[in-house]
């Protein structure tokens, strides 16, 4: 299994984010799960890639030329795919991955999560999509999803389709046992 990991290009202010990301990378490698990610050596992206590689796993990066040219590319990956722009990056990552997981991050992480989540809701893919909710990082986002549901804009089944886990073991188990929801508009 290959899981696309969306996460910050920074490590955050609390060591729990880097520590939890490192633990996830170790567990992925030990479970034989490969990582597909944005190809950078910085922030949580670098932390997860390094952890997987240090424990014998495989890591596939996808980075736009402009970011590679700024010397942000990780130089020890199993494979590095260089693409022309962010749209191609996301498409290539989706193509390579069997599932999608958001770790703590900023607006780019949210954008990637929302796109994968929307594609799953629409039936463009049937892959698991989840949140590694370290230290409750995504609790406000999940509360907003509940608000959307109560207001009639989001069916509960599309909230429930998001794997929500706060340990590496729970992430792995949920991804292995994932059952996609019914496609919207069928």
PDB file of N, CA, C and O in Angstrom, residues 44-77:
ATOM      1  N   UNK A  44       7.484  18.930   8.376  1.00  0.00           N
ATOM      2  CA  UNK A  44       6.990  17.583   8.636  1.00  0.00           C
ATOM      3  C   UNK A  44       7.157  16.685   7.417  1.00  0.00           C
ATOM      4  O   UNK A  44       7.269  15.467   7.559  1.00  0.00           O
ATOM      5  N   UNK A  45       7.209  17.290   6.217  1.00  0.00           N
ATOM      6  CA  UNK A  45       7.475  16.490   5.016  1.00  0.00           C
ATOM      7  C   UNK A  45       8.814  15.775   5.152  1.00  0.00           C
ATOM      8  O   UNK A  45       8.920  14.584   4.890  1.00  0.00           O
ATOM      9  N   UNK A  46       9.827  16.498   5.536  1.00  0.00           N
ATOM     10  CA  UNK A  46      11.147  15.905   5.721  1.00  0.00           C
ATOM     11  C   UNK A  46      11.171  14.911   6.853  1.00  0.00           C
ATOM     12  O   UNK A  46      11.811  13.858   6.771  1.00  0.00           O
ATOM     13  N   UNK A  47      10.451  15.213   7.933  1.00  0.00           N
ATOM     14  CA  UNK A  47      10.412  14.318   9.091  1.00  0.00           C
ATOM     15  C   UNK A  47       9.819  12.968   8.715  1.00  0.00           C
ATOM     16  O   UNK A  47      10.376  11.914   9.047  1.00  0.00           O
ATOM     17  N   UNK A  48       8.671  12.970   8.029  1.00  0.00           N
ATOM     18  CA  UNK A  48       8.035  11.692   7.687  1.00  0.00           C
ATOM     19  C   UNK A  48       8.880  10.913   6.687  1.00  0.00           C
ATOM     20  O   UNK A  48       9.053   9.701   6.820  1.00  0.00           O
ATOM     21  N   UNK A  49       9.442  11.593   5.699  1.00  0.00           N
ATOM     22  CA  UNK A  49      10.280  10.903   4.710  1.00  0.00           C
ATOM     23  C   UNK A  49      11.499  10.283   5.383  1.00  0.00           C
ATOM     24  O   UNK A  49      11.818   9.109   5.149  1.00  0.00           O
ATOM     25  N   UNK A  50      12.169  11.050   6.222  1.00  0.00           N
ATOM     26  CA  UNK A  50      13.354  10.536   6.905  1.00  0.00           C
ATOM     27  C   UNK A  50      13.022   9.337   7.784  1.00  0.00           C
ATOM     28  O   UNK A  50      13.764   8.353   7.816  1.00  0.00           O
ATOM     29  N   UNK A  51      11.915   9.398   8.503  1.00  0.00           N
ATOM     30  CA  UNK A  51      11.535   8.302   9.396  1.00  0.00           C
ATOM     31  C   UNK A  51      11.253   7.026   8.621  1.00  0.00           C
ATOM     32  O   UNK A  51      11.687   5.940   9.018  1.00  0.00           O
ATOM     33  N   UNK A  52      10.537   7.138   7.520  1.00  0.00           N
ATOM     34  CA  UNK A  52      10.244   5.954   6.707  1.00  0.00           C
ATOM     35  C   UNK A  52      11.552   5.370   6.161  1.00  0.00           C
ATOM     36  O   UNK A  52      11.793   4.158   6.259  1.00  0.00           O
ATOM     37  N   UNK A  53      12.390   6.220   5.612  1.00  0.00           N
ATOM     38  CA  UNK A  53      13.656   5.753   5.041  1.00  0.00           C
ATOM     39  C   UNK A  53      14.572   5.142   6.099  1.00  0.00           C
ATOM     40  O   UNK A  53      15.197   4.101   5.861  1.00  0.00           O
ATOM     41  N   UNK A  54      14.650   5.759   7.279  1.00  0.00           N
ATOM     42  CA  UNK A  54      15.505   5.244   8.351  1.00  0.00           C
ATOM     43  C   UNK A  54      15.098   3.862   8.821  1.00  0.00           C
ATOM     44  O   UNK A  54      15.918   3.114   9.360  1.00  0.00           O
ATOM     45  N   UNK A  55      13.841   3.514   8.610  1.00  0.00           N
ATOM     46  CA  UNK A  55      13.342   2.204   9.040  1.00  0.00           C
ATOM     47  C   UNK A  55      13.117   1.255   7.869  1.00  0.00           C
ATOM     48  O   UNK A  55      12.371   0.286   7.986  1.00  0.00           O
ATOM     49  N   UNK A  56      13.780   1.541   6.758  1.00  0.00           N
ATOM     50  CA  UNK A  56      13.783   0.613   5.629  1.00  0.00           C
ATOM     51  C   UNK A  56      12.613   0.702   4.678  1.00  0.00           C
ATOM     52  O   UNK A  56      12.459  -0.167   3.816  1.00  0.00           O
ATOM     53  N   UNK A  57      11.796   1.742   4.790  1.00  0.00           N
ATOM     54  CA  UNK A  57      10.650   1.891   3.902  1.00  0.00           C
ATOM     55  C   UNK A  57      10.997   2.635   2.628  1.00  0.00           C
ATOM     56  O   UNK A  57      12.123   3.102   2.442  1.00  0.00           O
ATOM     57  N   UNK A  58       9.994   2.742   1.769  1.00  0.00           N
ATOM     58  CA  UNK A  58      10.165   3.438   0.489  1.00  0.00           C
ATOM     59  C   UNK A  58       9.341   4.719   0.482  1.00  0.00           C
ATOM     60  O   UNK A  58       8.214   4.741   0.973  1.00  0.00           O
ATOM     61  N   UNK A  59       9.951   5.753  -0.109  1.00  0.00           N
ATOM     62  CA  UNK A  59       9.317   7.070  -0.150  1.00  0.00           C
ATOM     63  C   UNK A  59       9.401   7.622  -1.572  1.00  0.00           C
ATOM     64  O   UNK A  59      10.478   7.663  -2.171  1.00  0.00           O
ATOM     65  N   UNK A  60       8.254   8.061  -2.083  1.00  0.00           N
ATOM     66  CA  UNK A  60       8.137   8.599  -3.437  1.00  0.00           C
ATOM     67  C   UNK A  60       7.734  10.067  -3.343  1.00  0.00           C
ATOM     68  O   UNK A  60       6.669  10.387  -2.816  1.00  0.00           O
ATOM     69  N   UNK A  61       8.588  10.947  -3.822  1.00  0.00           N
ATOM     70  CA  UNK A  61       8.312  12.371  -3.791  1.00  0.00           C
ATOM     71  C   UNK A  61       7.838  12.879  -5.125  1.00  0.00           C
ATOM     72  O   UNK A  61       8.235  12.373  -6.177  1.00  0.00           O
ATOM     73  N   UNK A  62       6.974  13.886  -5.075  1.00  0.00           N
ATOM     74  CA  UNK A  62       6.492  14.557  -6.285  1.00  0.00           C
ATOM     75  C   UNK A  62       6.625  16.055  -6.019  1.00  0.00           C
ATOM     76  O   UNK A  62       5.965  16.593  -5.140  1.00  0.00           O
ATOM     77  N   UNK A  63       7.492  16.708  -6.778  1.00  0.00           N
ATOM     78  CA  UNK A  63       7.787  18.111  -6.513  1.00  0.00           C
ATOM     79  C   UNK A  63       7.745  18.919  -7.818  1.00  0.00           C
ATOM     80  O   UNK A  63       8.223  18.463  -8.852  1.00  0.00           O
ATOM     81  N   UNK A  64       7.165  20.114  -7.769  1.00  0.00           N
ATOM     82  CA  UNK A  64       7.195  20.988  -8.945  1.00  0.00           C
ATOM     83  C   UNK A  64       8.617  21.499  -9.205  1.00  0.00           C
ATOM     84  O   UNK A  64       9.409  21.672  -8.271  1.00  0.00           O
ATOM     85  N   UNK A  65       8.916  21.743 -10.467  1.00  0.00           N
ATOM     86  CA  UNK A  65      10.243  22.230 -10.864  1.00  0.00           C
ATOM     87  C   UNK A  65      10.666  23.455 -10.057  1.00  0.00           C
ATOM     88  O   UNK A  65      11.815  23.555  -9.624  1.00  0.00           O
ATOM     89  N   UNK A  66       9.739  24.389  -9.851  1.00  0.00           N
ATOM     90  CA  UNK A  66      10.079  25.635  -9.160  1.00  0.00           C
ATOM     91  C   UNK A  66      10.553  25.384  -7.731  1.00  0.00           C
ATOM     92  O   UNK A  66      11.460  26.065  -7.254  1.00  0.00           O
ATOM     93  N   UNK A  67       9.962  24.414  -7.058  1.00  0.00           N
ATOM     94  CA  UNK A  67      10.402  24.104  -5.694  1.00  0.00           C
ATOM     95  C   UNK A  67      11.695  23.309  -5.700  1.00  0.00           C
ATOM     96  O   UNK A  67      12.554  23.510  -4.842  1.00  0.00           O
ATOM     97  N   UNK A  68      11.851  22.442  -6.660  1.00  0.00           N
ATOM     98  CA  UNK A  68      13.129  21.727  -6.800  1.00  0.00           C
ATOM     99  C   UNK A  68      14.255  22.714  -7.054  1.00  0.00           C
ATOM    100  O   UNK A  68      15.327  22.620  -6.466  1.00  0.00           O
ATOM    101  N   UNK A  69      13.986  23.702  -7.903  1.00  0.00           N
ATOM    102  CA  UNK A  69      14.998  24.690  -8.250  1.00  0.00           C
ATOM    103  C   UNK A  69      15.383  25.576  -7.063  1.00  0.00           C
ATOM    104  O   UNK A  69      16.436  26.185  -7.070  1.00  0.00           O
ATOM    105  N   UNK A  70      14.522  25.632  -6.043  1.00  0.00           N
ATOM    106  CA  UNK A  70      14.847  26.377  -4.820  1.00  0.00           C
ATOM    107  C   UNK A  70      15.592  25.494  -3.816  1.00  0.00           C
ATOM    108  O   UNK A  70      15.738  25.864  -2.658  1.00  0.00           O
ATOM    109  N   UNK A  71      16.026  24.328  -4.275  1.00  0.00           N
ATOM    110  CA  UNK A  71      16.786  23.369  -3.469  1.00  0.00           C
ATOM    111  C   UNK A  71      15.988  22.848  -2.279  1.00  0.00           C
ATOM    112  O   UNK A  71      16.529  22.608  -1.207  1.00  0.00           O
ATOM    113  N   UNK A  72      14.688  22.641  -2.489  1.00  0.00           N
ATOM    114  CA  UNK A  72      13.834  22.116  -1.433  1.00  0.00           C
ATOM    115  C   UNK A  72      13.613  20.609  -1.556  1.00  0.00           C
ATOM    116  O   UNK A  72      13.004  20.006  -0.678  1.00  0.00           O
ATOM    117  N   UNK A  73      14.072  20.003  -2.653  1.00  0.00           N
ATOM    118  CA  UNK A  73      13.838  18.574  -2.871  1.00  0.00           C
ATOM    119  C   UNK A  73      14.664  17.723  -1.917  1.00  0.00           C
ATOM    120  O   UNK A  73      15.832  17.998  -1.654  1.00  0.00           O
ATOM    121  N   UNK A  74      14.026  16.681  -1.400  1.00  0.00           N
ATOM    122  CA  UNK A  74      14.706  15.695  -0.564  1.00  0.00           C
ATOM    123  C   UNK A  74      15.637  14.907  -1.481  1.00  0.00           C
ATOM    124  O   UNK A  74      15.244  14.489  -2.565  1.00  0.00           O
ATOM    125  N   UNK A  75      16.861  14.662  -1.038  1.00  0.00           N
ATOM    126  CA  UNK A  75      17.842  14.032  -1.932  1.00  0.00           C
ATOM    127  C   UNK A  75      18.090  12.549  -1.678  1.00  0.00           C
ATOM    128  O   UNK A  75      18.972  11.960  -2.289  1.00  0.00           O
ATOM    129  N   UNK A  76      17.292  11.901  -0.811  1.00  0.00           N
ATOM    130  CA  UNK A  76      17.536  10.487  -0.519  1.00  0.00           C
ATOM    131  C   UNK A  76      16.302   9.616  -0.744  1.00  0.00           C
ATOM    132  O   UNK A  76      16.156   8.577  -0.121  1.00  0.00           O
ATOM    133  N   UNK A  77      15.419  10.001  -1.609  1.00  0.00           N
ATOM    134  CA  UNK A  77      14.165   9.281  -1.797  1.00  0.00           C
ATOM    135  C   UNK A  77      14.324   8.044  -2.674  1.00  0.00           C
ATOM    136  O   UNK A  77      15.264   7.928  -3.453  1.00  0.00           O
TER     137      UNK A  77
END
